[in-house]
Coordinates of C-alpha atoms and ligand atoms in Angstrom, one line a residue:
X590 CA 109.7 62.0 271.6
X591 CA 107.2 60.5 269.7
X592 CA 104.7 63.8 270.7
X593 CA 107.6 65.9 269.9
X594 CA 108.3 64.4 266.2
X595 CA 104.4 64.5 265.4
X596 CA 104.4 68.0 265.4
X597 CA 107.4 68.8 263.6
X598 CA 106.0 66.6 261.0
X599 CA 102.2 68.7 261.3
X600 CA 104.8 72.1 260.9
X601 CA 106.2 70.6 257.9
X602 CA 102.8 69.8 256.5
X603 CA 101.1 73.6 257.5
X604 CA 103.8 76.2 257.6
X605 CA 104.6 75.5 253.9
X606 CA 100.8 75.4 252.9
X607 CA 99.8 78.3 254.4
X608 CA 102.7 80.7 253.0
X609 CA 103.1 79.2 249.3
X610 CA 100.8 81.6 247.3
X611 CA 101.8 84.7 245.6
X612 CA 99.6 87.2 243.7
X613 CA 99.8 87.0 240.0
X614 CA 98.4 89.9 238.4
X615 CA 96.2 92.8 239.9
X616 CA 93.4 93.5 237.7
X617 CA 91.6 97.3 237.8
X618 CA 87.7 97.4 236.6
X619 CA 86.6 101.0 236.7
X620 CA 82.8 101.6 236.0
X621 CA 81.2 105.5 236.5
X622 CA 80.1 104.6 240.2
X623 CA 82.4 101.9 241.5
X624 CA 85.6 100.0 241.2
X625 CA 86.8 97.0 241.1
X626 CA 90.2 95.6 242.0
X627 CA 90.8 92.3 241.6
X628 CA 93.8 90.1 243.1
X629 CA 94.5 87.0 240.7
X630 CA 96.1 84.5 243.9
X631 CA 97.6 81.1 243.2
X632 CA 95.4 80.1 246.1
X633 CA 92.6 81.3 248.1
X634 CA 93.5 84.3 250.3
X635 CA 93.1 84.0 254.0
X636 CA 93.1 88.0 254.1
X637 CA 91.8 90.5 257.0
X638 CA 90.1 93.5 255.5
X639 CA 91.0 96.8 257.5
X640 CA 89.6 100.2 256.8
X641 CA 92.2 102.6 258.6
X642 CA 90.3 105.6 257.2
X643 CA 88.6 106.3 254.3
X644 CA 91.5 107.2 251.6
X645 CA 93.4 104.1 252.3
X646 CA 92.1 100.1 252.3
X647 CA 94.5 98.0 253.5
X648 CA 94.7 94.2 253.3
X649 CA 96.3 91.8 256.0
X650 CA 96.4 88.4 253.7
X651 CA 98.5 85.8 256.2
X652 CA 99.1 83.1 253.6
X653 CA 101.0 85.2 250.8
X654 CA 104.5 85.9 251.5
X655 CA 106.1 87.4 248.6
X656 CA 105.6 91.6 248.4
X657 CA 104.8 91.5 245.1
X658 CA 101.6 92.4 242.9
X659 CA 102.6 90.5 239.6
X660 CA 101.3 92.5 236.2
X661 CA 98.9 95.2 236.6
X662 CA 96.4 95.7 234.1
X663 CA 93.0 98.8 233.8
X664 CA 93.2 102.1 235.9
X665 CA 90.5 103.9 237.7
X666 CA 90.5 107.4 238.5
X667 CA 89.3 106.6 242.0
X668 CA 92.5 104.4 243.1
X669 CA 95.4 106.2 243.2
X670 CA 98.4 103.6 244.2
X671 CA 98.8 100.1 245.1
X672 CA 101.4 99.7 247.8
X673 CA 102.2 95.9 248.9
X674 CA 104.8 95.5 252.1
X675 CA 105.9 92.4 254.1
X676 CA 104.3 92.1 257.9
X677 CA 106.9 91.6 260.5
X678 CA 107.5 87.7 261.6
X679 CA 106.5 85.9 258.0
X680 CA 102.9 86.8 259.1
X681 CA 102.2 87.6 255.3
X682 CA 101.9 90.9 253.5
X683 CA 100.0 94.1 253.9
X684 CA 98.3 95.4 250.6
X685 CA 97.7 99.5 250.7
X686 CA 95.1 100.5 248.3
X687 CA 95.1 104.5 248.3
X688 CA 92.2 106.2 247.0
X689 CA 92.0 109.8 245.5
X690 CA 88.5 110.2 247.5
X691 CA 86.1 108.4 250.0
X692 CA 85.2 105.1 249.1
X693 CA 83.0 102.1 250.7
X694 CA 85.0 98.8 250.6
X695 CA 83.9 95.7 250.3
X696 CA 86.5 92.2 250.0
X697 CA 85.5 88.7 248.9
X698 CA 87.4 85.9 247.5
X699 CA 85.9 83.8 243.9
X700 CA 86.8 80.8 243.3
X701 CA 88.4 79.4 240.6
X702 CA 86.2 79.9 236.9
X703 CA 86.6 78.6 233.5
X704 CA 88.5 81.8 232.6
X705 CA 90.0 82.8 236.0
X706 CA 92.3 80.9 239.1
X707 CA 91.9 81.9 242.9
X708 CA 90.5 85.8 243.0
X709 CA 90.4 88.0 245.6
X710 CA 88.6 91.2 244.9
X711 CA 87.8 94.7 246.1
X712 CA 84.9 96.8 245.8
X713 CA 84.8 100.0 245.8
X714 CA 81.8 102.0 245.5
X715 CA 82.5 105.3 244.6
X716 CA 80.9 107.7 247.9
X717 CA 81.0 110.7 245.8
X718 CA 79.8 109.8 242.5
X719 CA 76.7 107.6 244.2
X720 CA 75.8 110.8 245.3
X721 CA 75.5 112.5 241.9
X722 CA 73.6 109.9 240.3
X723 CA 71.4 109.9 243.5
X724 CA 70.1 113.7 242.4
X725 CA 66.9 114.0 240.4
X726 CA 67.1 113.8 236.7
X727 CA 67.0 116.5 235.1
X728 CA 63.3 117.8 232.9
X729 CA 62.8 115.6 230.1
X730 CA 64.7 116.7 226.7
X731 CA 61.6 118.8 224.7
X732 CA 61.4 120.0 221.5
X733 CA 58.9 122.3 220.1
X734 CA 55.4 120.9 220.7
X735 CA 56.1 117.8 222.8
X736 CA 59.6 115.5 224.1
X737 CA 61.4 113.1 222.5
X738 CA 60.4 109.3 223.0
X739 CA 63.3 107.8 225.1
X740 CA 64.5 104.2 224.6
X741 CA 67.3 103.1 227.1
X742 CA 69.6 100.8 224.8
X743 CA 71.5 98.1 228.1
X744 CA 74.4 96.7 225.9
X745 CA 74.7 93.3 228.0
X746 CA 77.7 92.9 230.6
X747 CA 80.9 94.5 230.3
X748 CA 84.4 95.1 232.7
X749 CA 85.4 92.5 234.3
X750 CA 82.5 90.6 233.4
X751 CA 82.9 89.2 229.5
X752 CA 79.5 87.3 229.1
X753 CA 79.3 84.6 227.0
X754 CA 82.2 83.5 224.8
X755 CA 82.6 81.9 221.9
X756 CA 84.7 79.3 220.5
X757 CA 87.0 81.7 218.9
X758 CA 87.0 83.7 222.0
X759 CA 84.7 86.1 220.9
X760 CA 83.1 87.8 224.3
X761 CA 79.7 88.9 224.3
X762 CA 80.3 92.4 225.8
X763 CA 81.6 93.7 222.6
X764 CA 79.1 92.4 220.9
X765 CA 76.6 93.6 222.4
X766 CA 78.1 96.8 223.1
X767 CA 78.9 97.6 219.4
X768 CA 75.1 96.4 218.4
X769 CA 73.7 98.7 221.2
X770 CA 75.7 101.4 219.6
X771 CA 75.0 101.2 216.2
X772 CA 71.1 101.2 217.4
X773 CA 72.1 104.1 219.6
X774 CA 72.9 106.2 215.8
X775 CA 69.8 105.1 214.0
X776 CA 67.7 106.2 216.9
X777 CA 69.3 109.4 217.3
X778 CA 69.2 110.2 213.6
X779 CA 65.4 109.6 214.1
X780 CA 63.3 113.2 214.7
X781 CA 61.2 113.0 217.8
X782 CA 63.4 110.2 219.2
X783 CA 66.5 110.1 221.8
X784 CA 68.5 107.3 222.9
X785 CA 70.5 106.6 226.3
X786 CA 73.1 103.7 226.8
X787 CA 73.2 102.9 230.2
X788 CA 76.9 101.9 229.9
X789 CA 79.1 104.0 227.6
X790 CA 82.3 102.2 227.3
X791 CA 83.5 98.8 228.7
X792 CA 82.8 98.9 232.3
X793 CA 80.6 96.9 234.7
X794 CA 77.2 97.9 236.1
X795 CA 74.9 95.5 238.3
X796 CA 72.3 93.6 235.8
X797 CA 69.9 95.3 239.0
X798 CA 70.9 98.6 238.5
X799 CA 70.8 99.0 235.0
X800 CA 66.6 99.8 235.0
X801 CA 67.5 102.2 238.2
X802 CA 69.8 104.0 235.0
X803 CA 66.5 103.6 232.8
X804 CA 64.2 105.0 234.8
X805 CA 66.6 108.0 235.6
X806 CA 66.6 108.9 231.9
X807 CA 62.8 109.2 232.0
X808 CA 63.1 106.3 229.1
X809 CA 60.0 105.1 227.6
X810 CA 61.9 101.6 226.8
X811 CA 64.3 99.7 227.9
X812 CA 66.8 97.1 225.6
X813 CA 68.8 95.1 227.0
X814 CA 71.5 93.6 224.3
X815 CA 72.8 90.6 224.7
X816 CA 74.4 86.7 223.0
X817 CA 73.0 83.5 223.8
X818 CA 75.4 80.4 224.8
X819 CA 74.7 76.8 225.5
X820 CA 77.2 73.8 225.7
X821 CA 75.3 72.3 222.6
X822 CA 77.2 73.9 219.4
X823 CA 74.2 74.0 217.4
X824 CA 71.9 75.9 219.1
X825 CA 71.5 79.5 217.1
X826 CA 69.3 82.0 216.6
X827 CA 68.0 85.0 218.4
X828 CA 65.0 85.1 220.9
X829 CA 63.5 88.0 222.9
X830 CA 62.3 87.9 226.9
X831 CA 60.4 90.4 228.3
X832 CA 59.7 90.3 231.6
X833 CA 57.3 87.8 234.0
X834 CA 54.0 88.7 235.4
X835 CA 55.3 86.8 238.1
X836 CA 58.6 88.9 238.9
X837 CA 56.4 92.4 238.2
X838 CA 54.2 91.1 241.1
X839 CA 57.1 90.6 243.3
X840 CA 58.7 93.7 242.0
X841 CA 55.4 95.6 242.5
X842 CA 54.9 94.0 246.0
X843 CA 58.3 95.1 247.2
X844 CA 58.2 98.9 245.8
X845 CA 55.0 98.9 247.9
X846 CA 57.0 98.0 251.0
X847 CA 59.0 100.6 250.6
X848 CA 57.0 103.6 251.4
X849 CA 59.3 106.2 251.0
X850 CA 59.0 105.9 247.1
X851 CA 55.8 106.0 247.4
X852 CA 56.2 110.1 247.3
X853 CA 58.1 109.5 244.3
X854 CA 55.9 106.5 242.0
X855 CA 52.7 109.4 242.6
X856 CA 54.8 112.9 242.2
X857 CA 53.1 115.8 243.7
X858 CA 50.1 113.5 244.6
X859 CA 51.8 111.9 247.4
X860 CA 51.9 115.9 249.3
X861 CA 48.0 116.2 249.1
X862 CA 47.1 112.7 250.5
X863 CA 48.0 112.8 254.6
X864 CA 46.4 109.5 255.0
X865 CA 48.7 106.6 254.7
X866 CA 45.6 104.1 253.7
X867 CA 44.8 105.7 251.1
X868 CA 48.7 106.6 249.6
X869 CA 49.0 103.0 249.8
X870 CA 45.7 101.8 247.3
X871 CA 47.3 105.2 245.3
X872 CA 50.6 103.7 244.9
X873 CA 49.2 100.3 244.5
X874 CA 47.0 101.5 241.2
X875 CA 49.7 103.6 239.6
X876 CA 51.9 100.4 239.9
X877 CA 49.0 98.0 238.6
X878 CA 48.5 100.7 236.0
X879 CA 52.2 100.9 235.3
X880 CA 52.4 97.4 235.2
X881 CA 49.7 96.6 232.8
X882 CA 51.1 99.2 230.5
X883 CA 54.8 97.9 230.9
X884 CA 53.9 94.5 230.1
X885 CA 51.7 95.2 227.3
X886 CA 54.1 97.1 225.6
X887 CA 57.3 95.0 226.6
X888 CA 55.1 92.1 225.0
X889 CA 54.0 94.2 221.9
X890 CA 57.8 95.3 221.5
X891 CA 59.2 91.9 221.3
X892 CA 56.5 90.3 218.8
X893 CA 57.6 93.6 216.3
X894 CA 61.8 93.1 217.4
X895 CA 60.9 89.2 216.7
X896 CA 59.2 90.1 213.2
X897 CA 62.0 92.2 212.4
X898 CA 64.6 90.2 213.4
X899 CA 63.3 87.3 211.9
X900 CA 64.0 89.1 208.5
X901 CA 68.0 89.3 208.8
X902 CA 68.7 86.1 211.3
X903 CA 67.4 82.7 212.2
X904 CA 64.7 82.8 215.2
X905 CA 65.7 80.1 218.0
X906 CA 62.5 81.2 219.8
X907 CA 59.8 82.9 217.4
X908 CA 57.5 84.0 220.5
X909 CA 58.6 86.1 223.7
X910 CA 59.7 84.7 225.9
X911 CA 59.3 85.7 229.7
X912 CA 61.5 85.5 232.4
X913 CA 62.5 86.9 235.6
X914 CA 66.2 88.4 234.9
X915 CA 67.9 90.8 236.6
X916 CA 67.7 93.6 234.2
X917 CA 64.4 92.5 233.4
X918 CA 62.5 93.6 236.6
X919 CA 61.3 97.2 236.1
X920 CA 57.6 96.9 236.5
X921 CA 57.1 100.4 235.6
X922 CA 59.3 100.4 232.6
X923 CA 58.4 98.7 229.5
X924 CA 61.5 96.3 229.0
X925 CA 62.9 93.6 226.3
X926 CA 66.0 91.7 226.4
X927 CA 67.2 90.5 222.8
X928 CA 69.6 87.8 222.6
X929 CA 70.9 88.4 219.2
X930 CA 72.2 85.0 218.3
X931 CA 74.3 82.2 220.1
X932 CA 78.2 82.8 219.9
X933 CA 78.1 79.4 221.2
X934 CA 77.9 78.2 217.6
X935 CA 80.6 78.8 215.8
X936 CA 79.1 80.1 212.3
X937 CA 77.1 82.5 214.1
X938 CA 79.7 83.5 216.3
X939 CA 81.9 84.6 213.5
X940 CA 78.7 86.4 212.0
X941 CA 78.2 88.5 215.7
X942 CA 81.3 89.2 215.0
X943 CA 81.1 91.0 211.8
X944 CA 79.8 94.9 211.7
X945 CA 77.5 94.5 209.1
X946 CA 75.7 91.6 210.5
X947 CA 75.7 93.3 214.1
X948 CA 74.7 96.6 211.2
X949 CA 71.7 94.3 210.0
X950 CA 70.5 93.5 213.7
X951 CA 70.4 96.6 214.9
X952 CA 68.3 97.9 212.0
X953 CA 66.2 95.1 212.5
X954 CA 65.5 96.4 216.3
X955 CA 65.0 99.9 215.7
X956 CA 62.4 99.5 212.5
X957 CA 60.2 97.7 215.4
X958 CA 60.7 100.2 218.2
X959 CA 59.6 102.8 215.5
X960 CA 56.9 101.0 214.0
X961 CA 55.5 100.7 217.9
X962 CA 55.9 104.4 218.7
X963 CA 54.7 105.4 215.5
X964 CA 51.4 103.3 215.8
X965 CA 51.3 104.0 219.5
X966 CA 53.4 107.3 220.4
X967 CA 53.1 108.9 224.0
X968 CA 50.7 111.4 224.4
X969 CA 52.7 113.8 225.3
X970 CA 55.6 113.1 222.9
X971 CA 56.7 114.7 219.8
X972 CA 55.6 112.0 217.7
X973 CA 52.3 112.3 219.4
X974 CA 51.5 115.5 218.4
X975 CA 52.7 116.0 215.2
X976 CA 50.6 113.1 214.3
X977 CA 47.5 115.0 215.2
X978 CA 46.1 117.0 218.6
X979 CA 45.1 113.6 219.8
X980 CA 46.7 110.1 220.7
X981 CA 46.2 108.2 217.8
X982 CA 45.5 105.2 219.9
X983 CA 43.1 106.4 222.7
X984 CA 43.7 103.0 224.5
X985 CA 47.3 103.2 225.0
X986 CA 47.0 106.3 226.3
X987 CA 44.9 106.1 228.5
X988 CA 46.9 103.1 229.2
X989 CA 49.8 105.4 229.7
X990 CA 50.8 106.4 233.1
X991 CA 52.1 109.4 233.1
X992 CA 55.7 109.1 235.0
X993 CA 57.0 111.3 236.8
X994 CA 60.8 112.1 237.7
X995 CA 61.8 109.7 240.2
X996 CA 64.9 110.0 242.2
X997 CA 67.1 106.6 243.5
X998 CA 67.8 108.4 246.8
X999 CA 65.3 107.9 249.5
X1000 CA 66.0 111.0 251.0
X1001 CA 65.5 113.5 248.5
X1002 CA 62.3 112.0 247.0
X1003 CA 60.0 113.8 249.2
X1004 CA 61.7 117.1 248.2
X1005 CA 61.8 116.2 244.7
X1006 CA 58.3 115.6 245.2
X1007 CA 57.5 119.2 246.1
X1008 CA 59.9 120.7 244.3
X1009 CA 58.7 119.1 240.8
X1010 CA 54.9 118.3 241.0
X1011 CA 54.5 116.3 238.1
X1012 CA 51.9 118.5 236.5
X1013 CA 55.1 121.0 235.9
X1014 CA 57.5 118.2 234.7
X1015 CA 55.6 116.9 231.6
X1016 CA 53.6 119.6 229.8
X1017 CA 50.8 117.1 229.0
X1018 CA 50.5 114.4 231.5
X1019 CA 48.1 112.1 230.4
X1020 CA 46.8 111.1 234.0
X1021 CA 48.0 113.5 236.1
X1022 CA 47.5 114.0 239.9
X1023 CA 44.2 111.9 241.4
X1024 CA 43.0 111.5 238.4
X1025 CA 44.7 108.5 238.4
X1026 CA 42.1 106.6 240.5
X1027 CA 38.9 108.0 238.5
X1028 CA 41.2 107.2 235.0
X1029 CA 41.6 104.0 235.9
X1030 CA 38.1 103.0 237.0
X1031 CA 36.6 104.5 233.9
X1032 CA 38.9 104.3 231.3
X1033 CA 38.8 100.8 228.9
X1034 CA 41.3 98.1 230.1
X1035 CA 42.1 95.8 227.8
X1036 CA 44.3 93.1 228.1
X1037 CA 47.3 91.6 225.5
X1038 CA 46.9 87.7 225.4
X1039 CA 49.9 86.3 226.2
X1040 CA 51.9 83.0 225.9
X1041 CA 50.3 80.3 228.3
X1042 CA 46.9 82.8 229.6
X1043 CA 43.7 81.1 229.0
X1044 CA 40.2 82.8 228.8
X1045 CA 39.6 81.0 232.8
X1046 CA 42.7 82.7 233.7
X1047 CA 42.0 85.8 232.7
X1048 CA 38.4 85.9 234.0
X1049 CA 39.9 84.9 237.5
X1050 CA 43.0 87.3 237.5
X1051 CA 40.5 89.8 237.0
X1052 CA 38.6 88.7 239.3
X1053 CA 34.9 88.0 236.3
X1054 CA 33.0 85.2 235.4
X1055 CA 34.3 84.0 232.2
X1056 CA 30.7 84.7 230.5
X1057 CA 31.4 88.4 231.5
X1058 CA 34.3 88.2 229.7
X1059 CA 33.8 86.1 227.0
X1060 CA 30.4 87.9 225.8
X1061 CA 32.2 91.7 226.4
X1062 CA 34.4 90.7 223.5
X1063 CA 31.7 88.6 222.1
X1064 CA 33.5 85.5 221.9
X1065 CA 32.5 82.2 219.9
X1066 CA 34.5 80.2 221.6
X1067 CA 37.2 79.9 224.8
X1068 CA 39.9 79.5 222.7
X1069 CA 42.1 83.1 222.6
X1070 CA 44.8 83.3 220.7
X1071 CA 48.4 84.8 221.7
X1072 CA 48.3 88.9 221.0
X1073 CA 44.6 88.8 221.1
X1074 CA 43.3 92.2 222.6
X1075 CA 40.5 91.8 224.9
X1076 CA 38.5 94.2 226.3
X1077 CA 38.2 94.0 230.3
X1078 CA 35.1 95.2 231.5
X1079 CA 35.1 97.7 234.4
Ligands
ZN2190 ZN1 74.3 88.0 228.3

């Protein structure tokens, strides 16, 4: 009696528990390549995911009871209905998501956020539209006499993801979305120069990917907008990161790994050299090479964006800063990421806010990134050549790795490779083919002091006796300063 009493009471205390939740409101992200669906629950789900085929995702959850979806908000052109039914015997509900074409699923539940309850959410990557973005870019825009200078503007966030907020409830996405397209304007007003946005409305996109979008472009730069926000209210200002020699080794280390893009980091190269040794130390010097160059630039970039910027807005931080972020890990692509203020605070939420502040910022960002090409255009640019038949700065471009179109897909790169040899893709490749190796054994290195680097570090990191390196730029002294340029003997 007693047994039988004890589990009545246990079915009182479970049945109850594990039926109470309902869905509130079905949330629909689109973005170009994926969607995402999101379930708001009163509870976490204990769902099932089962892929019957690949037009319909279905969705066993046993602890909602209730067939119904709440408010629906968003659309996406990849998910065509929503169907919700009851499962036979209270075992909870079956969801139906039906899709116009294939799609890969993915289902995980979020906890509970400052802005959000119980989530479950479904990912679907978009098969078909993966594939697209997979195929090489096309040639590089041209005009008469040379290209145009890319810059790749990453407005910060977006979809179901608002950023930072402010105490108004301002969200950072459309702040840093409306900045990125203002900059967007002035750059493409600009002769010789083209900008890309690697989102284009209000959608989501991987921090990850965003320098995969970058580097499809064939950009020269990439900046990343974004708002600051801390739990003290008085923090303001803007600062600007570029990335950390510490995450371009790891990034450098782990496109080394992965030796099918070897083929496409060297272009046509990659088809003349059989011997793997040797595409390896190849690869390895194009991506030191690129590296170099990336960070110099990203690092010359931000001191001119911090000079500028310091003109219209306070400066939290008035020297780069470096991190390792996840749009910032391109080591082949110069990159910045500009926080443009704190919309943590409220004054200068209200003025991120306002157009002609946002106006004021973006002007501030592109009178940099055109003093930088101006002083230091790419060879083969435009700008480059209507400033004279030669680089103005011989350094830089020597400096300059040559990139060629580089594909996302695996697959293709090799065939990409011998399709495009990157002699045909840019009319004047500054190092093109193995000239890499000799270019970069002969040509002057020189090195951008940056934040922290001392004249012992340097010597060991290029592996010379600090007297080599101290009496090659004929030094009084050890102390360098930040944005010194030294010259690293060969
Ligand atoms: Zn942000």
């Amino acid at each position: 009696m007693l047994r039988f009493l004890w589990c009545c009471f246990l079915g009182v205390m479970f049945a109850p528990a594990l039926a109470a939740e309902k869905i509130e409101s079905v949330r629909i992200w689109p973005s170009p390549d994926s969607t995402r669906v999101v379930f708001d629950v009163s509870g976490k789900a204990q769902y099932r995911l089962l892929s019957q085929n690949r037009q319909t995702v279905e969705l066993e959850i046993a602890n909602i009871l209730s067939p119904s979806l709440g408010k629906m908000s968003g659309e996406s052109e990849l998910v065509k209905d929503i169907k919700v039914k009851k499962l036979p015997g209270n075992r909870g509900i079956l969801l139906q998501v039906e899709l116009t074409r294939a799609a890969r699923e993915k289902a995980f539940t979020l906890p509970p956020s400052d802005r959000y309850g119980h989530r479950l959410v479904l990912d679907l990557a978009d098969v078909q539209a993966e594939q697209a973005a997979a195929t090489p870019p096309p040639p590089r825009s041209q005009r008469a006499g040379g290209r145009d200078i890319v810059i790749a503007i990453d407005a910060g966030h977006g979809g179901h993801d608002p950023g930072a907020v402010g105490p108004k409830g301002t969200y950072e996405k459309h702040v840093t979305m409306a900045v990125s397209e203002k900059l967007q304007a002035l750059i493409n007003k600009e002769p010789g120069f083209k900008a890309v946005l690697t989102r284009t409305s209000d959608y989501y996109i991987y921090p990850s990917k965003r320098p995969d979008l970058a580097r499809n472009k064939q950009a020269d730069l990439l900046v990343s907008v974004h708002a600051d926000a801390v739990t003290n209210r008085k923090a303001h200002g803007a600062s600007v990161w570029v990335l950390s020699l510490r995450r371009a080794t790891t990034e450098v280390g782990r496109m080394l790994e992965q030796t099918e893009q070897h083929s496409e980091l060297l272009g046509g190269v990659a088809e003349v050299i059989k011997d793997s040794a040797n595409e390896r130390y190849l690869a390895q010097t194009v991506l030191d090479l690129s590296m170099n160059h990336s960070m110099t630039t990203g690092f010359e970039v931000a001191r001119r964006v911090l000079a500028e910027m310091g003109r219209v807005t306070h400066l939290h931080k008035k020297e780069p800063q470096a991190a390792s972020l996840g749009v910032l890990k391109a080591p082949d692509i110069p990159s910045i990421l500009v926080e443009t203020g704190y919309i943590s605070n409220p004054t200068e939420e209200q003025k991120l806010k306002s157009a002609s502040h946002q106006q004021k910022l973006a002007n501030a960002i592109f009178r940099a990134l055109k003093q930088h090409f101006t002083d230091t255009p790419p060879a083969d640019s435009w700008l480059a050549q209507r400033q004279g038949a030669a680089p103005v700065n011989r350094t830089t471009a020597q400096n300059t790795p040559a990139r060629t179109a580089t594909t996302t897909n695996p697959g293709s790169s090799a065939n990409t490779a011998r399709q495009q040899p990157a002699s045909q893709q840019r009319p004047a490749p500054v190092i093109a083919g193995p000239r890499v190796a000799t270019s970069a054994a002969s040509g002057p290195a020189v090195h951008t002091v940056k934040r922290g680097e001392t004249l012992s570090g340097l010597a060991k990191q290029y592996g010379l006796p600090m007297s080599v390196l101290r009496n090659h730029n004929k030094l009084k002294s050890d102390n360098i300063q930040v944005g010194q340029v030294l010259r690293i003997p060969n």
